[in-house]
XYZ file of C-alpha atoms in Angstrom:
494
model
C 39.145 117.167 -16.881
C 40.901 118.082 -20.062
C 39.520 119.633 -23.740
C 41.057 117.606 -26.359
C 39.951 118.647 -30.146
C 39.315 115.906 -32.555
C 41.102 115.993 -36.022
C 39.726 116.177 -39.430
C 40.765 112.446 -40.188
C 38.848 111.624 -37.010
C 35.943 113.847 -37.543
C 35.200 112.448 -41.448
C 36.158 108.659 -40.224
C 33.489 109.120 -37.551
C 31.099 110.664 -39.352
C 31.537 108.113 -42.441
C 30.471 104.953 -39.892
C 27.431 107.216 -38.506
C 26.511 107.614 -42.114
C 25.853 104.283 -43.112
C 24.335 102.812 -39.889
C 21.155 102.460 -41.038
C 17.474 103.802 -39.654
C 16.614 106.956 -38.259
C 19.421 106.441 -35.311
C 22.012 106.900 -37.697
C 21.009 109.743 -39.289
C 20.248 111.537 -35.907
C 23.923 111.139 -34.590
C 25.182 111.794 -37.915
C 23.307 115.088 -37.617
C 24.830 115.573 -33.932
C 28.254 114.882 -35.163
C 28.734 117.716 -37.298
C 27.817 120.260 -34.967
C 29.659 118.896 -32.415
C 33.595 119.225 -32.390
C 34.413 118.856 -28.888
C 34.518 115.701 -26.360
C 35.235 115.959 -22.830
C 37.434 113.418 -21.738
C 38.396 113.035 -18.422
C 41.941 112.524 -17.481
C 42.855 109.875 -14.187
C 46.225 108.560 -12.977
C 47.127 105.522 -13.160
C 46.890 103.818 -9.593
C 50.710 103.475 -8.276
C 51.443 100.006 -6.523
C 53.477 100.352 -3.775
C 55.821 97.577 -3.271
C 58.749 96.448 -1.226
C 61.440 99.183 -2.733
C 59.152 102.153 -2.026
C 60.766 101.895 1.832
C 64.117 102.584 0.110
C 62.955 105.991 0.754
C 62.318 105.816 4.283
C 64.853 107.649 6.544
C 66.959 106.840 9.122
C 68.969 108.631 11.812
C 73.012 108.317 12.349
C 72.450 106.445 15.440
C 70.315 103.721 13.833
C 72.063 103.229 10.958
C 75.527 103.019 12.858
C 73.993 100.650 15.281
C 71.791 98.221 12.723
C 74.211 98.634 9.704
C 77.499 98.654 12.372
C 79.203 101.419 10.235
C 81.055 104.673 11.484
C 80.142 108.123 12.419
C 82.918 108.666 9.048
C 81.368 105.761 6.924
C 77.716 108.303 6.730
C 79.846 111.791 5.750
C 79.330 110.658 2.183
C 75.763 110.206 2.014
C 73.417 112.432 1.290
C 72.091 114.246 4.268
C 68.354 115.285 5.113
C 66.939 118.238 7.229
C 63.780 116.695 9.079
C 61.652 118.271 11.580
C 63.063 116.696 15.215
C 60.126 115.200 17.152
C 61.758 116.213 20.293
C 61.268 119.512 22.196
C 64.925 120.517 22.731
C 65.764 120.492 19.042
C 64.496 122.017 16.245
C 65.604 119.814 13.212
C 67.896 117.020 13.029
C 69.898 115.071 10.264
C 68.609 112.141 8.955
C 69.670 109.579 5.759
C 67.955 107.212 3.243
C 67.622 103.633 4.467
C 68.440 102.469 0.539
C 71.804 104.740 0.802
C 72.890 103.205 4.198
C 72.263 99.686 2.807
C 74.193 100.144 0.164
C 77.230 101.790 2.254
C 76.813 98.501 4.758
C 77.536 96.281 1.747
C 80.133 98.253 0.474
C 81.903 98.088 3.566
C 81.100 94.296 4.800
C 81.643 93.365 1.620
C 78.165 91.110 1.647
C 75.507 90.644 3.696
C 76.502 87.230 5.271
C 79.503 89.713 6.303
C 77.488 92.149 7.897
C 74.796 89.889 9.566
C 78.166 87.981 11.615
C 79.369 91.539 12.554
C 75.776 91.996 14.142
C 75.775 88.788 16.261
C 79.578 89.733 16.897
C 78.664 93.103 18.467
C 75.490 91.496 20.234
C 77.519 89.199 22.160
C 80.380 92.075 22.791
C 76.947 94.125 24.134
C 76.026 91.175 25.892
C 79.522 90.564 28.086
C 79.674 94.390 28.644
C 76.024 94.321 30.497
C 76.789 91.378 32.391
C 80.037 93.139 33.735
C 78.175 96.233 34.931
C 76.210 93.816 36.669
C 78.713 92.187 38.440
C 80.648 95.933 39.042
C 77.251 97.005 40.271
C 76.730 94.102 42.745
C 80.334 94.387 44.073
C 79.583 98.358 44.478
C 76.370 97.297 46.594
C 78.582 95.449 48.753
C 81.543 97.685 49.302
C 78.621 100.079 50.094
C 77.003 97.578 52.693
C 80.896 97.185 54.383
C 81.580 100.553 54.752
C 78.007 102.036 55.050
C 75.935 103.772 52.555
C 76.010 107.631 53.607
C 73.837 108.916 50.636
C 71.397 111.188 51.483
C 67.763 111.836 49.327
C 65.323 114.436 49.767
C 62.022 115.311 47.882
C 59.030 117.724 48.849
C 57.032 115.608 50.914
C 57.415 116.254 54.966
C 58.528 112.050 55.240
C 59.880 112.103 51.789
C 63.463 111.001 51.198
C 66.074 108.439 52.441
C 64.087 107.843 55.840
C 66.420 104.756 57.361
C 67.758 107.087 60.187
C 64.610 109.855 60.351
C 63.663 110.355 63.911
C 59.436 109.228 63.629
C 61.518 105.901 62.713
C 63.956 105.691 66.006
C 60.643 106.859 67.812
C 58.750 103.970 66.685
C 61.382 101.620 67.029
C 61.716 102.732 70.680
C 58.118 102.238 70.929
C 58.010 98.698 70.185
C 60.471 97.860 72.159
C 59.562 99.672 75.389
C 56.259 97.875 74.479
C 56.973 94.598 73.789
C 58.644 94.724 77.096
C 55.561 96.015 79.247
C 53.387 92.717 77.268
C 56.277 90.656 78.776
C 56.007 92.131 82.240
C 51.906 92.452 82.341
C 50.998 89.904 79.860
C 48.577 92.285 78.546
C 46.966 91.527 75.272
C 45.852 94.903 74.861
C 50.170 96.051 75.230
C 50.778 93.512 72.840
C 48.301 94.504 70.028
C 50.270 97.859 70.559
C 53.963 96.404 69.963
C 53.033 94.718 66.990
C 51.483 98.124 65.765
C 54.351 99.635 66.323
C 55.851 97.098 64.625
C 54.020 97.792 61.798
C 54.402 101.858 61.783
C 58.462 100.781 61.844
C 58.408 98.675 58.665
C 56.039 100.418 57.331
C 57.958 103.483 57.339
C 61.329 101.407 55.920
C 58.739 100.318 53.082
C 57.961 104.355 52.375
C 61.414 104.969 52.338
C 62.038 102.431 49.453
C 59.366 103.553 47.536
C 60.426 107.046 47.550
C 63.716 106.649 46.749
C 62.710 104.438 43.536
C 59.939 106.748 42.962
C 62.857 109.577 42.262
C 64.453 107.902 39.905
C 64.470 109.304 36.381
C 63.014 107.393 32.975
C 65.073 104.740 31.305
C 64.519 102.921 28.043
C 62.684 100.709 29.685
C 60.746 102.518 31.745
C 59.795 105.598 29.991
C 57.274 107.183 32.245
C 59.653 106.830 35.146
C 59.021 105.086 38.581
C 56.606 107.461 40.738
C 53.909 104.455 40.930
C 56.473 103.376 43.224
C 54.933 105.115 45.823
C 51.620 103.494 45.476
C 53.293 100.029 45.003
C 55.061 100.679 48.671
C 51.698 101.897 50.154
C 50.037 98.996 48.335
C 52.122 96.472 49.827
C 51.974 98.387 53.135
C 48.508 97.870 53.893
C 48.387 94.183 52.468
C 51.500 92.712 54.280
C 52.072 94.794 57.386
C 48.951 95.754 58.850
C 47.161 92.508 57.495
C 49.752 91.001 59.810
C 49.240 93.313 62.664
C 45.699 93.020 62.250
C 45.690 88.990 62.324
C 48.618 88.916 65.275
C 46.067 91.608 67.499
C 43.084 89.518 66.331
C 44.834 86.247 67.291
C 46.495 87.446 70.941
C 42.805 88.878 71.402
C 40.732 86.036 70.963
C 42.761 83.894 72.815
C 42.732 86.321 76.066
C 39.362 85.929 75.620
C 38.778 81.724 75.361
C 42.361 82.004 78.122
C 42.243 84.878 80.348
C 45.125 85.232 82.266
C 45.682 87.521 85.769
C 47.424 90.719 84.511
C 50.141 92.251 86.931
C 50.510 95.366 88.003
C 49.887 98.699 84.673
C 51.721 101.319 86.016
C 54.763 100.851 83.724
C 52.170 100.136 80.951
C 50.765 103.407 81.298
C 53.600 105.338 81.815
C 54.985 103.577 77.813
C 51.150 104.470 76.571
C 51.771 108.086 77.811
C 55.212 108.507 76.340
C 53.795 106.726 72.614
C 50.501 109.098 72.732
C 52.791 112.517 72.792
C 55.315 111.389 70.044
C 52.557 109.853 68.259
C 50.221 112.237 67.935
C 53.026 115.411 67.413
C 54.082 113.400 64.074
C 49.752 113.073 63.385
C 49.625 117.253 63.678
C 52.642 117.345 61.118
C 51.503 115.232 59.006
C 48.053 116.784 59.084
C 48.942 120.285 58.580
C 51.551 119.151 55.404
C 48.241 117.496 53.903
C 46.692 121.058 54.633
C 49.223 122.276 52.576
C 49.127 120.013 49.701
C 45.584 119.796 49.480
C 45.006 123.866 49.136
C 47.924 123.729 46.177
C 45.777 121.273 44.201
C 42.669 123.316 44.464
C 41.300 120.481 47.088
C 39.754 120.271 50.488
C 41.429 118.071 52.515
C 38.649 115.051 52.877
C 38.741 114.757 49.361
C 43.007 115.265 49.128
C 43.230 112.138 51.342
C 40.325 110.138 49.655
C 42.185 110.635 46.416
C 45.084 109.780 47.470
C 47.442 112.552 46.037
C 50.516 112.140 47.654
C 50.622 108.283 49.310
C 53.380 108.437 51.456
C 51.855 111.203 53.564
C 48.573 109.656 53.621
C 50.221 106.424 55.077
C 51.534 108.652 57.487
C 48.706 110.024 58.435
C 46.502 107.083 58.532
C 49.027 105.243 60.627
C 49.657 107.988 63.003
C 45.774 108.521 63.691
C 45.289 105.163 64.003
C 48.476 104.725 66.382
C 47.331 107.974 68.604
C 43.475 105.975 68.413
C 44.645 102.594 68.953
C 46.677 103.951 72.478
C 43.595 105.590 73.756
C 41.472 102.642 73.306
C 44.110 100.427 74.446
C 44.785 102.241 77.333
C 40.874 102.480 78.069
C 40.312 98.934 78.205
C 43.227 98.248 80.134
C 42.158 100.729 83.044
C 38.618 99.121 82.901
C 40.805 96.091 83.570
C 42.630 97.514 86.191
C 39.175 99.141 87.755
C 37.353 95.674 87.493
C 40.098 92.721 87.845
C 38.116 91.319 84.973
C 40.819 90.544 82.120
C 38.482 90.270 79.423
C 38.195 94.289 78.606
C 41.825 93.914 78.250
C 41.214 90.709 75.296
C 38.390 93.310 73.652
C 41.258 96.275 73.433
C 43.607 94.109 71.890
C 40.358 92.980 69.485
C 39.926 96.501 68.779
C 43.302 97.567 67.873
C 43.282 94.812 65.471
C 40.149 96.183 63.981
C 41.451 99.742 63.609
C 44.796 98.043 62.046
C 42.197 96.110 59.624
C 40.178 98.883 58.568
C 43.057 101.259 57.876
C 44.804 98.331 55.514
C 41.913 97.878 53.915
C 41.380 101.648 53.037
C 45.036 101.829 51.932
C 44.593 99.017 49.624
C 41.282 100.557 47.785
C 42.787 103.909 47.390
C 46.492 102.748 45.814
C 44.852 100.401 43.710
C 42.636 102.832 42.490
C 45.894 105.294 41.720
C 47.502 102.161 39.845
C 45.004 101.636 37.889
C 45.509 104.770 36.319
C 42.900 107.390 37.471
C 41.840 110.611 36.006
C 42.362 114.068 37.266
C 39.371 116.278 38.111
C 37.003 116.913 35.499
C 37.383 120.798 35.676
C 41.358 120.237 34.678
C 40.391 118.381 31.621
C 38.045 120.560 30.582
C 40.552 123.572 30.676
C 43.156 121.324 28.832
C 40.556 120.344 25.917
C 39.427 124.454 26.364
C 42.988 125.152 25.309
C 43.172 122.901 22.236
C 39.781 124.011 20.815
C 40.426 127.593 21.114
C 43.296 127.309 18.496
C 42.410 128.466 15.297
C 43.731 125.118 13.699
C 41.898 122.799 15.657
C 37.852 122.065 14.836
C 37.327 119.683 17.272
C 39.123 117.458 19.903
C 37.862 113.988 20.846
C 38.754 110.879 22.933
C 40.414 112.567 26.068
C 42.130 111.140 28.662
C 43.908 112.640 31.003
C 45.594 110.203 33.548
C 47.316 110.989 36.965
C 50.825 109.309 36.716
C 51.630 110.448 40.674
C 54.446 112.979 41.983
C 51.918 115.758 40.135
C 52.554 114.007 36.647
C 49.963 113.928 33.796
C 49.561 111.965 30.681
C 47.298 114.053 28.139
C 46.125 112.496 25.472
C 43.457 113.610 22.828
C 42.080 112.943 19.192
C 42.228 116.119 17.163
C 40.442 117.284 14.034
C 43.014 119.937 12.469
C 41.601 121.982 9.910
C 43.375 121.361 6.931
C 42.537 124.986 5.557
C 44.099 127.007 8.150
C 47.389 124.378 8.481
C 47.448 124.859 4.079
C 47.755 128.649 4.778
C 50.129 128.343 7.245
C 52.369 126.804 4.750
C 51.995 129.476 2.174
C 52.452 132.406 4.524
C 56.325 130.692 4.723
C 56.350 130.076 0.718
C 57.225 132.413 -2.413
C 53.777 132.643 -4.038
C 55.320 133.959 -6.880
C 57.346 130.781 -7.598
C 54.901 129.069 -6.604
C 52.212 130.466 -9.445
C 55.633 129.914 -11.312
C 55.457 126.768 -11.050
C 51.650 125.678 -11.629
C 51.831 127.618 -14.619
C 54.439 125.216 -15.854
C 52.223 122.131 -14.959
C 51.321 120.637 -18.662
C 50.575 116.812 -18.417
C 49.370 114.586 -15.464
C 52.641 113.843 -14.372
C 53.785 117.730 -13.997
C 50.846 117.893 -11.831
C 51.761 114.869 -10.173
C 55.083 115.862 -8.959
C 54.144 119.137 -7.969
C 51.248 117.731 -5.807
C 53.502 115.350 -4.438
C 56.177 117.852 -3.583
C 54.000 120.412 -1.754
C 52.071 117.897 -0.102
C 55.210 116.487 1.746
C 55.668 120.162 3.056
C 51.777 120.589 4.014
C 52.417 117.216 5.932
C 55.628 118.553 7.805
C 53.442 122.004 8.606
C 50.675 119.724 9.554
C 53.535 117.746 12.302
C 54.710 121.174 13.174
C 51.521 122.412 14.316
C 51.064 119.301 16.940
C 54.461 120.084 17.961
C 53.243 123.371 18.985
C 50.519 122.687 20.155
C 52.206 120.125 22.987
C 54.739 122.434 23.572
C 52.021 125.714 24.556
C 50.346 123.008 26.614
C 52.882 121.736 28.738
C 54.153 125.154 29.322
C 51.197 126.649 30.504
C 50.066 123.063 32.408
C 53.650 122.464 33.989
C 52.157 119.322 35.762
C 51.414 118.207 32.206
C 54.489 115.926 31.856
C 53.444 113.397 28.336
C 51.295 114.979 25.569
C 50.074 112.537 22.962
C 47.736 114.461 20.387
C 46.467 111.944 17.484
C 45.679 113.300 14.036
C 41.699 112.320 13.281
């Protein structure tokens, strides 16, 4: 609001018109006039319409601009050049360039932009050919690789983590099926065969692990920013919906036909002997794989009912859950079949091979509700979200945080997200603890008309903005050093 003093001339017009409006009106505001020599008049901007060439002053990095204007690194050493803060955590500040200056330096070298839009598609097909030949030099690497046999080796953390394709539990299991399959075709019992195709099951389903891991190990790409560790939950997913389904339905199948069929079953001695060999290997992998979870489990602050129901690390829960069932499914298996051999009756043999295909059901079944529940992107623990959103509202710049989520992305990955209040007082001082106060009373003092004050709101509010940016930089950074499982911090400005 601004004082502005009326002039003589102006004073005597007005009070000229007040005196001869007629009635007792006129008189009072001619009255009020003369002792009156002030007005307040209150002083607005006009309201700026933004239109198409305001984005002239958007920036733009070098890479950008070479790649959508097709100029050279040498074609931008002209223009002028802007300091920006870098959004990225292993840089400070970065180089950037008005869009309107690149535009212009793309027509002065193209010449027009017919020119420039041909040297586009030009490049785009170039881009095109070159993808399509590391295709092909990929696919012919896969096959040299398949010739001569691909010796790469992978490890990880995890106790069956890795390239698995030659790991002993697989030759075990493998050996298992085999030497099993082989007593069914000596005995005929259905019981033997519900155990072949389970260990039929434990050896694909370990090759499926093995995949899963590998991909799961692979680092982010453009198109995949978050990286591949769902893979693991996509393996164990189709693990318990493809293989044991199919056990389940073969043991089911063999089973209820020994039942409406029963057949004479020859001698079990070899049978039992294969049983005795597949308990021992099976259940040393169960005690490894139990005391890993163990492990696991008591480094993420868990016990180990709810580690497993949770599903923190899939592959060794498959593992686990396969190798109890295996060690259960050979004890009941090998019940039935002695109260075959103790009664003649065949039948108790049909109900072993029912009840391996139950156990082979019911672990499927459980695999499938916990990996879908990890794909569908599940929170961590409640008391780990409350310490991250502890963390944020104990910073002096922050009045309030809203709208977390916190989201388990596997391999001991987070995604933190949050809506934060800043308070704009404390990120306005930060600013001018790094400023000359002096110039910058220097320069207020020198603000005279609406415009002045214009441009010098305009140019310190840019800077409050970059503080403001700086702050949620710093803010992400403190968290994911002091949460190291904290991989992806998005914090929105409310």
């Amino acid at each position: 609001v601004h004082d502005y003093s009326l002039t003589s001339a102006t004073r005597a017009s007005a009070a000229h018109c007040l005196r001869e409006s007629k009635g007792p009106l006129g008189e009072l505001l001619f009255s009020a006039s003369l002792s009156t020599t002030k007005l307040k008049i209150r002083a607005v901007l006009k309201k700026r319409e933004y239109g198409a060439k305001y984005t002239q002053n958007n920036f733009i990095t070098a890479v950008r601009a070479m790649n959508e204007f097709c100029l050279k690194s040498s074609d931008l050493e002209q223009l002028r050049k802007i300091r920006r803060r870098s959004p990225h955590d292993d840089t400070e500040a970065f180089t950037v360039f008005l869009r309107s200056d690149v535009e212009a330096k793309a027509l002065d070298v193209w010449g027009s932009p017919e020119a420039l839009v041909r040297e586009r598609n030009l490049r785009k097909e170039v881009e095109r050919e070159y993808q399509e030949n590391i295709f092909r030099n990929q696919q012919l690497l896969k096959e040299y690789k398949d010739f001569w046999g691909n010796t790469k080796v992978s490890s990880s953390n995890s106790v069956f983590s890795g390239h698995l394709t030659k790991s002993p539990d697989q030759i075990c299991n493998g050996l298992n099926f085999i030497f099993k399959l082989l007593a069914w075709v000596y005995t005929g019992s259905a019981s033997m065969f519900s155990e072949a195709i389970h260990s039929l099951a434990d050896t694909c389903n370990q090759a499926l692990l093995a995949l899963g891991i590998s991909q799961s190990v692979r680092n982010p790409d453009a198109g995949h920013p978050y990286g591949f560790s769902n893979m693991r939950y996509i393996a164990s997913l189709i693990s318990g919906v493809g293989i044991f389904m199919m056990g389940a339905g073969l043991s089911w199948y063999h089973g209820v036909m020994g039942l409406l069929h029963p057949q004479p079953i020859e001698s079990l001695l070899w049978a039992y002997c294969i049983l005795a060999g597949s308990l021992v290997s099976e259940g040393a992998t169960l005690l490894v794989a139990i005391n890993e979870i163990k492990k696991s489990a008591k480094q993420h602050g868990l016990t180990f009912y709810e580690y497993v129901m949770q599903s923190r690390d899939p592959s060794t829960n498959v593992v686990l859950l396969e190798d109890a069932a295996a060690v259960l499914g050979v004890t009941l298996a090998a019940g039935c079949m002695g109260l075959t051999s103790l009664t003649g009756n065949p039948l108790y043999d049909s109900l072993g091979s029912l009840g391996v295909g139950t156990l082979l059901g019911a672990v499927s079944a459980f695999l499938i509700y916990t990996n879908t529940e990890a794909l569908l992107g599940r929170s961590i623990q409640p008391e780990r979200v409350q310490k991250l959103t502890e963390f944020l509202e104990n910073d002096p710049a922050v009045r309030a945080v809203h709208d977390v989520k916190a989201t388990d992305l596997g391999l001991s990955k987070v995604r933190f997200k949050a809506e934060v209040d800043f308070d704009g007082r404390v990120v306005t001082r930060s600013y001018l603890e790094k400023q000359d106060i002096d110039q910058i009373l220097n320069d207020i003092q020198q603000v005279k008309t609406p415009e002045d004050l214009e441009n010098f709101m305009l140019k310190h509010g840019e800077n409050i903005i970059d503080t403001l940016g700086a702050e949620v930089d710093r803010l992400e950074k403190e968290l994911k050093q002091r949460n190291p499982e904290v991989r992806h911090v998005d914090l929105e400005i409310l």
